[in-house]
mmCIF file with all atom_site columns, C-alpha atoms in Angstrom:
data_model
loop_
_atom_site.group_PDB
_atom_site.id
_atom_site.type_symbol
_atom_site.label_atom_id
_atom_site.label_alt_id
_atom_site.label_comp_id
_atom_site.label_asym_id
_atom_site.label_entity_id
_atom_site.label_seq_id
_atom_site.pdbx_PDB_ins_code
_atom_site.Cartn_x
_atom_site.Cartn_y
_atom_site.Cartn_z
_atom_site.occupancy
_atom_site.B_iso_or_equiv
_atom_site.pdbx_formal_charge
_atom_site.auth_seq_id
_atom_site.auth_comp_id
_atom_site.auth_asym_id
_atom_site.auth_atom_id
_atom_site.pdbx_PDB_model_num
ATOM 1   C CA . MET H 1 1   ? 44.780 48.269 156.289 1.00 36.00 ? 219 MET H CA 1
ATOM 2   C CA . LYS H 1 2   ? 48.354 48.304 156.865 1.00 38.00 ? 220 LYS H CA 1
ATOM 3   C CA . THR H 1 3   ? 50.446 46.749 154.654 1.00 43.00 ? 221 THR H CA 1
ATOM 4   C CA . ASP H 1 4   ? 52.794 45.372 156.705 1.00 44.00 ? 222 ASP H CA 1
ATOM 5   C CA . SER H 1 5   ? 50.213 43.267 158.790 1.00 62.00 ? 223 SER H CA 1
ATOM 6   C CA . ASN H 1 6   ? 48.985 39.670 158.193 1.00 83.00 ? 224 ASN H CA 1
ATOM 7   C CA . LEU H 1 7   ? 45.855 39.336 156.275 1.00 90.00 ? 225 LEU H CA 1
ATOM 8   C CA . THR H 1 8   ? 43.907 36.464 156.672 1.00 95.00 ? 226 THR H CA 1
ATOM 9   C CA . ILE H 1 9   ? 41.353 35.767 153.318 1.00 97.00 ? 227 ILE H CA 1
ATOM 10  C CA . PHE H 1 10  ? 38.899 33.047 153.065 1.00 98.00 ? 228 PHE H CA 1
ATOM 11  C CA . TYR H 1 11  ? 38.247 31.845 149.613 1.00 98.00 ? 229 TYR H CA 1
ATOM 12  C CA . THR H 1 12  ? 35.201 29.414 148.978 1.00 98.00 ? 230 THR H CA 1
ATOM 13  C CA . ASP H 1 13  ? 34.806 27.743 145.810 1.00 98.00 ? 231 ASP H CA 1
ATOM 14  C CA . ASP H 1 14  ? 33.593 24.449 144.621 1.00 97.00 ? 232 ASP H CA 1
ATOM 15  C CA . ASP H 1 15  ? 36.016 24.513 141.600 1.00 96.00 ? 233 ASP H CA 1
ATOM 16  C CA . VAL H 1 16  ? 39.402 22.948 142.683 1.00 96.00 ? 234 VAL H CA 1
ATOM 17  C CA . GLU H 1 17  ? 41.430 24.933 139.755 1.00 96.00 ? 235 GLU H CA 1
ATOM 18  C CA . ASP H 1 18  ? 39.860 28.203 140.818 1.00 96.00 ? 236 ASP H CA 1
ATOM 19  C CA . LEU H 1 19  ? 40.929 27.670 144.224 1.00 97.00 ? 237 LEU H CA 1
ATOM 20  C CA . GLU H 1 20  ? 44.486 27.040 142.990 1.00 97.00 ? 238 GLU H CA 1
ATOM 21  C CA . PHE H 1 21  ? 44.512 29.898 140.588 1.00 96.00 ? 239 PHE H CA 1
ATOM 22  C CA . PHE H 1 22  ? 43.483 32.384 143.241 1.00 97.00 ? 240 PHE H CA 1
ATOM 23  C CA . ARG H 1 23  ? 46.069 30.641 145.557 1.00 96.00 ? 241 ARG H CA 1
ATOM 24  C CA . GLU H 1 24  ? 48.922 31.451 143.231 1.00 96.00 ? 242 GLU H CA 1
ATOM 25  C CA . ALA H 1 25  ? 47.869 35.036 142.664 1.00 96.00 ? 243 ALA H CA 1
ATOM 26  C CA . THR H 1 26  ? 47.699 35.708 146.416 1.00 95.00 ? 244 THR H CA 1
ATOM 27  C CA . GLU H 1 27  ? 50.993 34.379 146.736 1.00 94.00 ? 245 GLU H CA 1
ATOM 28  C CA . SER H 1 28  ? 52.579 36.104 144.120 1.00 95.00 ? 246 SER H CA 1
ATOM 29  C CA . LEU H 1 29  ? 51.454 39.284 146.141 1.00 92.00 ? 247 LEU H CA 1
ATOM 30  C CA . ASP H 1 30  ? 54.188 41.519 147.858 1.00 85.00 ? 248 ASP H CA 1
ATOM 31  C CA . ARG H 1 31  ? 52.384 40.930 151.472 1.00 85.00 ? 249 ARG H CA 1
ATOM 32  C CA . HIS H 1 32  ? 51.956 38.092 153.807 1.00 89.00 ? 250 HIS H CA 1
ATOM 33  C CA . ILE H 1 33  ? 48.386 36.715 153.331 1.00 93.00 ? 251 ILE H CA 1
ATOM 34  C CA . GLU H 1 34  ? 47.012 33.720 154.924 1.00 95.00 ? 252 GLU H CA 1
ATOM 35  C CA . LEU H 1 35  ? 44.765 31.993 152.745 1.00 96.00 ? 253 LEU H CA 1
ATOM 36  C CA . VAL H 1 36  ? 42.237 29.613 153.859 1.00 97.00 ? 254 VAL H CA 1
ATOM 37  C CA . THR H 1 37  ? 40.523 27.866 150.644 1.00 97.00 ? 255 THR H CA 1
ATOM 38  C CA . LEU H 1 38  ? 37.199 26.234 151.226 1.00 97.00 ? 256 LEU H CA 1
ATOM 39  C CA . ASN H 1 39  ? 35.209 23.726 148.669 1.00 97.00 ? 257 ASN H CA 1
ATOM 40  C CA . SER H 1 40  ? 31.620 24.451 150.192 1.00 97.00 ? 258 SER H CA 1
ATOM 41  C CA . GLY H 1 41  ? 29.560 27.234 151.771 1.00 97.00 ? 259 GLY H CA 1
ATOM 42  C CA . GLU H 1 42  ? 28.761 24.384 154.450 1.00 97.00 ? 260 GLU H CA 1
ATOM 43  C CA . ALA H 1 43  ? 32.651 24.460 155.104 1.00 97.00 ? 261 ALA H CA 1
ATOM 44  C CA . LEU H 1 44  ? 32.832 28.187 155.217 1.00 97.00 ? 262 LEU H CA 1
ATOM 45  C CA . LEU H 1 45  ? 29.758 28.653 157.848 1.00 96.00 ? 263 LEU H CA 1
ATOM 46  C CA . ASP H 1 46  ? 31.290 25.935 159.752 1.00 95.00 ? 264 ASP H CA 1
ATOM 47  C CA . ILE H 1 47  ? 34.824 27.591 160.165 1.00 95.00 ? 265 ILE H CA 1
ATOM 48  C CA . LEU H 1 48  ? 33.509 30.945 160.717 1.00 95.00 ? 266 LEU H CA 1
ATOM 49  C CA . GLN H 1 49  ? 31.772 29.317 163.868 1.00 92.00 ? 267 GLN H CA 1
ATOM 50  C CA . ASN H 1 50  ? 34.879 27.769 164.883 1.00 92.00 ? 268 ASN H CA 1
ATOM 51  C CA . PRO H 1 51  ? 37.930 30.105 164.852 1.00 86.00 ? 269 PRO H CA 1
ATOM 52  C CA . PRO H 1 52  ? 40.657 30.523 164.726 1.00 91.00 ? 270 PRO H CA 1
ATOM 53  C CA . PRO H 1 53  ? 41.462 31.473 162.012 1.00 92.00 ? 271 PRO H CA 1
ATOM 54  C CA . ARG H 1 54  ? 39.504 34.729 161.446 1.00 93.00 ? 272 ARG H CA 1
ATOM 55  C CA . PRO H 1 55  ? 39.027 36.334 158.208 1.00 95.00 ? 273 PRO H CA 1
ATOM 56  C CA . HIS H 1 56  ? 39.548 39.811 157.455 1.00 95.00 ? 274 HIS H CA 1
ATOM 57  C CA . LEU H 1 57  ? 37.996 39.257 153.958 1.00 96.00 ? 275 LEU H CA 1
ATOM 58  C CA . ILE H 1 58  ? 35.845 36.523 152.330 1.00 97.00 ? 276 ILE H CA 1
ATOM 59  C CA . PHE H 1 59  ? 35.727 35.706 148.541 1.00 98.00 ? 277 PHE H CA 1
ATOM 60  C CA . LEU H 1 60  ? 32.795 33.910 147.900 1.00 98.00 ? 278 LEU H CA 1
ATOM 61  C CA . ASP H 1 61  ? 31.851 32.060 144.683 1.00 97.00 ? 279 ASP H CA 1
ATOM 62  C CA . ILE H 1 62  ? 27.893 32.249 143.958 1.00 97.00 ? 280 ILE H CA 1
ATOM 63  C CA . ASN H 1 63  ? 27.420 29.049 141.740 1.00 95.00 ? 281 ASN H CA 1
ATOM 64  C CA . MET H 1 64  ? 28.189 26.036 144.103 1.00 96.00 ? 282 MET H CA 1
ATOM 65  C CA . PRO H 1 65  ? 26.413 22.891 144.917 1.00 95.00 ? 283 PRO H CA 1
ATOM 66  C CA . GLY H 1 66  ? 24.306 22.807 148.175 1.00 95.00 ? 284 GLY H CA 1
ATOM 67  C CA . LEU H 1 67  ? 24.417 26.409 149.602 1.00 96.00 ? 285 LEU H CA 1
ATOM 68  C CA . THR H 1 68  ? 24.934 28.587 147.128 1.00 97.00 ? 286 THR H CA 1
ATOM 69  C CA . GLY H 1 69  ? 27.124 31.830 147.541 1.00 97.00 ? 287 GLY H CA 1
ATOM 70  C CA . PHE H 1 70  ? 23.823 33.739 148.136 1.00 98.00 ? 288 PHE H CA 1
ATOM 71  C CA . ASP H 1 71  ? 22.622 31.223 150.660 1.00 98.00 ? 289 ASP H CA 1
ATOM 72  C CA . VAL H 1 72  ? 25.806 31.610 152.397 1.00 97.00 ? 290 VAL H CA 1
ATOM 73  C CA . LEU H 1 73  ? 25.810 35.697 152.309 1.00 97.00 ? 291 LEU H CA 1
ATOM 74  C CA . GLU H 1 74  ? 22.464 35.640 153.836 1.00 96.00 ? 292 GLU H CA 1
ATOM 75  C CA . LYS H 1 75  ? 23.562 33.498 156.526 1.00 95.00 ? 293 LYS H CA 1
ATOM 76  C CA . VAL H 1 76  ? 26.624 35.090 157.293 1.00 95.00 ? 294 VAL H CA 1
ATOM 77  C CA . ARG H 1 77  ? 24.858 38.838 157.526 1.00 94.00 ? 295 ARG H CA 1
ATOM 78  C CA . LYS H 1 78  ? 22.166 37.250 159.953 1.00 92.00 ? 296 LYS H CA 1
ATOM 79  C CA . THR H 1 79  ? 24.982 36.175 162.414 1.00 88.00 ? 297 THR H CA 1
ATOM 80  C CA . ASN H 1 80  ? 25.972 39.234 164.592 1.00 82.00 ? 298 ASN H CA 1
ATOM 81  C CA . ASN H 1 81  ? 29.598 38.440 164.492 1.00 85.00 ? 299 ASN H CA 1
ATOM 82  C CA . PHE H 1 82  ? 29.859 38.570 160.901 1.00 89.00 ? 300 PHE H CA 1
ATOM 83  C CA . SER H 1 83  ? 27.340 41.131 159.821 1.00 87.00 ? 301 SER H CA 1
ATOM 84  C CA . LYS H 1 84  ? 29.945 43.650 159.113 1.00 89.00 ? 302 LYS H CA 1
ATOM 85  C CA . LEU H 1 85  ? 32.727 41.219 157.723 1.00 94.00 ? 303 LEU H CA 1
ATOM 86  C CA . PRO H 1 86  ? 33.816 42.230 154.212 1.00 97.00 ? 304 PRO H CA 1
ATOM 87  C CA . VAL H 1 87  ? 32.221 39.573 151.638 1.00 98.00 ? 305 VAL H CA 1
ATOM 88  C CA . ILE H 1 88  ? 33.266 39.673 148.105 1.00 98.00 ? 306 ILE H CA 1
ATOM 89  C CA . MET H 1 89  ? 31.122 38.065 145.603 1.00 98.00 ? 307 MET H CA 1
ATOM 90  C CA . PHE H 1 90  ? 33.406 36.154 143.273 1.00 96.00 ? 308 PHE H CA 1
ATOM 91  C CA . THR H 1 91  ? 31.719 34.792 140.244 1.00 94.00 ? 309 THR H CA 1
ATOM 92  C CA . THR H 1 92  ? 32.221 34.337 136.342 1.00 93.00 ? 310 THR H CA 1
ATOM 93  C CA . SER H 1 93  ? 28.663 36.112 135.610 1.00 91.00 ? 311 SER H CA 1
ATOM 94  C CA . ASN H 1 94  ? 28.451 39.870 135.390 1.00 92.00 ? 312 ASN H CA 1
ATOM 95  C CA . ASP H 1 95  ? 24.707 40.125 134.815 1.00 95.00 ? 313 ASP H CA 1
ATOM 96  C CA . GLN H 1 96  ? 23.072 42.999 136.706 1.00 96.00 ? 314 GLN H CA 1
ATOM 97  C CA . VAL H 1 97  ? 20.530 40.823 138.084 1.00 97.00 ? 315 VAL H CA 1
ATOM 98  C CA . ILE H 1 98  ? 23.221 38.863 140.144 1.00 97.00 ? 316 ILE H CA 1
ATOM 99  C CA . ILE H 1 99  ? 25.140 41.910 141.002 1.00 97.00 ? 317 ILE H CA 1
ATOM 100 C CA . ASP H 1 100 ? 22.074 43.607 142.231 1.00 97.00 ? 318 ASP H CA 1
ATOM 101 C CA . ARG H 1 101 ? 20.986 40.391 144.127 1.00 97.00 ? 319 ARG H CA 1
ATOM 102 C CA . SER H 1 102 ? 24.458 40.292 145.513 1.00 98.00 ? 320 SER H CA 1
ATOM 103 C CA . ARG H 1 103 ? 24.392 44.011 146.826 1.00 97.00 ? 321 ARG H CA 1
ATOM 104 C CA . ASN H 1 104 ? 20.735 43.824 148.240 1.00 97.00 ? 322 ASN H CA 1
ATOM 105 C CA . LEU H 1 105 ? 21.794 40.367 150.367 1.00 97.00 ? 323 LEU H CA 1
ATOM 106 C CA . GLY H 1 106 ? 24.552 42.557 151.748 1.00 96.00 ? 324 GLY H CA 1
ATOM 107 C CA . ALA H 1 107 ? 27.593 41.824 149.930 1.00 97.00 ? 325 ALA H CA 1
ATOM 108 C CA . SER H 1 108 ? 30.688 44.434 150.259 1.00 97.00 ? 326 SER H CA 1
ATOM 109 C CA . PHE H 1 109 ? 32.073 44.169 146.609 1.00 98.00 ? 327 PHE H CA 1
ATOM 110 C CA . PHE H 1 110 ? 31.643 42.189 143.409 1.00 98.00 ? 328 PHE H CA 1
ATOM 111 C CA . VAL H 1 111 ? 34.350 40.979 141.527 1.00 97.00 ? 329 VAL H CA 1
ATOM 112 C CA . GLN H 1 112 ? 34.081 39.030 138.067 1.00 95.00 ? 330 GLN H CA 1
ATOM 113 C CA . LYS H 1 113 ? 36.449 36.272 137.902 1.00 94.00 ? 331 LYS H CA 1
ATOM 114 C CA . SER H 1 114 ? 39.280 36.636 135.651 1.00 89.00 ? 332 SER H CA 1
ATOM 115 C CA . GLY H 1 115 ? 40.998 33.717 133.885 1.00 90.00 ? 333 GLY H CA 1
ATOM 116 C CA . ASN H 1 116 ? 43.749 36.374 133.372 1.00 93.00 ? 334 ASN H CA 1
ATOM 117 C CA . PHE H 1 117 ? 46.757 35.974 135.937 1.00 95.00 ? 335 PHE H CA 1
ATOM 118 C CA . PRO H 1 118 ? 47.575 39.827 136.063 1.00 95.00 ? 336 PRO H CA 1
ATOM 119 C CA . ASN H 1 119 ? 43.870 40.767 136.275 1.00 95.00 ? 337 ASN H CA 1
ATOM 120 C CA . LEU H 1 120 ? 43.106 38.407 139.029 1.00 95.00 ? 338 LEU H CA 1
ATOM 121 C CA . LYS H 1 121 ? 46.028 39.682 140.742 1.00 95.00 ? 339 LYS H CA 1
ATOM 122 C CA . LYS H 1 122 ? 44.989 43.081 140.483 1.00 96.00 ? 340 LYS H CA 1
ATOM 123 C CA . SER H 1 123 ? 41.228 42.487 141.489 1.00 95.00 ? 341 SER H CA 1
ATOM 124 C CA . ILE H 1 124 ? 42.467 40.889 144.877 1.00 95.00 ? 342 ILE H CA 1
ATOM 125 C CA . GLU H 1 125 ? 44.939 43.714 145.449 1.00 94.00 ? 343 GLU H CA 1
ATOM 126 C CA . PHE H 1 126 ? 42.284 46.256 144.821 1.00 95.00 ? 344 PHE H CA 1
ATOM 127 C CA . ALA H 1 127 ? 39.944 44.393 147.233 1.00 94.00 ? 345 ALA H CA 1
ATOM 128 C CA . MET H 1 128 ? 42.693 44.409 149.918 1.00 93.00 ? 346 MET H CA 1
ATOM 129 C CA . SER H 1 129 ? 43.322 47.928 149.478 1.00 93.00 ? 347 SER H CA 1
ATOM 130 C CA . ILE H 1 130 ? 39.922 49.156 150.580 1.00 95.00 ? 348 ILE H CA 1
ATOM 131 C CA . ASP H 1 131 ? 39.704 50.588 153.928 1.00 95.00 ? 349 ASP H CA 1
ATOM 132 C CA . TRP H 1 132 ? 36.729 48.162 154.986 1.00 95.00 ? 350 TRP H CA 1
ATOM 133 C CA . LYS H 1 133 ? 36.124 49.700 158.230 1.00 93.00 ? 351 LYS H CA 1
ATOM 134 C CA . ASN H 1 134 ? 34.920 53.262 156.827 1.00 95.00 ? 352 ASN H CA 1
ATOM 135 C CA . HIS H 1 135 ? 33.764 51.726 153.374 1.00 94.00 ? 353 HIS H CA 1
ATOM 136 C CA . LYS H 1 136 ? 30.198 52.562 152.445 1.00 94.00 ? 354 LYS H CA 1
ATOM 137 C CA . THR H 1 137 ? 28.982 50.133 149.871 1.00 94.00 ? 355 THR H CA 1
ATOM 138 C CA . THR H 1 138 ? 26.873 51.818 146.959 1.00 94.00 ? 356 THR H CA 1
ATOM 139 C CA . ALA H 1 139 ? 25.542 50.823 143.583 1.00 93.00 ? 357 ALA H CA 1
ATOM 140 C CA . ASP H 1 140 ? 28.495 53.287 142.213 1.00 94.00 ? 358 ASP H CA 1
ATOM 141 C CA . ASN H 1 141 ? 31.533 51.576 144.109 1.00 96.00 ? 359 ASN H CA 1
ATOM 142 C CA . PHE H 1 142 ? 30.034 47.903 144.456 1.00 97.00 ? 360 PHE H CA 1
ATOM 143 C CA . VAL H 1 143 ? 31.347 46.343 141.194 1.00 97.00 ? 361 VAL H CA 1
ATOM 144 C CA . TYR H 1 144 ? 35.191 45.963 140.518 1.00 96.00 ? 362 TYR H CA 1
ATOM 145 C CA . ALA H 1 145 ? 36.021 47.644 137.516 1.00 88.00 ? 363 ALA H CA 1
ATOM 146 C CA . ALA H 1 146 ? 39.358 46.406 135.851 1.00 76.00 ? 364 ALA H CA 1
#
C-alpha cells in the first residue's frame, strides 16, 4: 500500500474504551487514516452493504454480544464483494483454539489486543504495512508477533 494515500479502516468492538483507545492510536500514526468505529457486528454488516465508505482493512473484535466476530467473519467471507477484504481478528485472547478458528473461518490476520499504547500502535502499523493484495495467509504468518 502507498503510504501517501488515504486508508480507511473499520474497527468493530462493543467496548467503548477499546474503540477510543484504537482511535487515539490511529490518530497518532504519521499518515492519514479514516477510521470508522462500529459497536456491533450488525452495524459492520450494515455499513459494508451500504457504502461509502469502503474499508481497506477491518479490525474485528471476537467477543461481542449478538453477532460475534466469528459470526461476522463468516458472513463477510460468504459475500463476493468482501471475500478478499483483509479482516484482522482483534481480541484479548491468545488461545490457540481461537486463533485456529479465526484462520479456518477466513480471517487474514490475528492480533492480540494490547493495553499498552506503543504496542497497540505498532500492531496497527504492522497490519497496515502488509501488502494485502499479494498476501497469502499461512499458519506461520497469521499471528502478529510483537
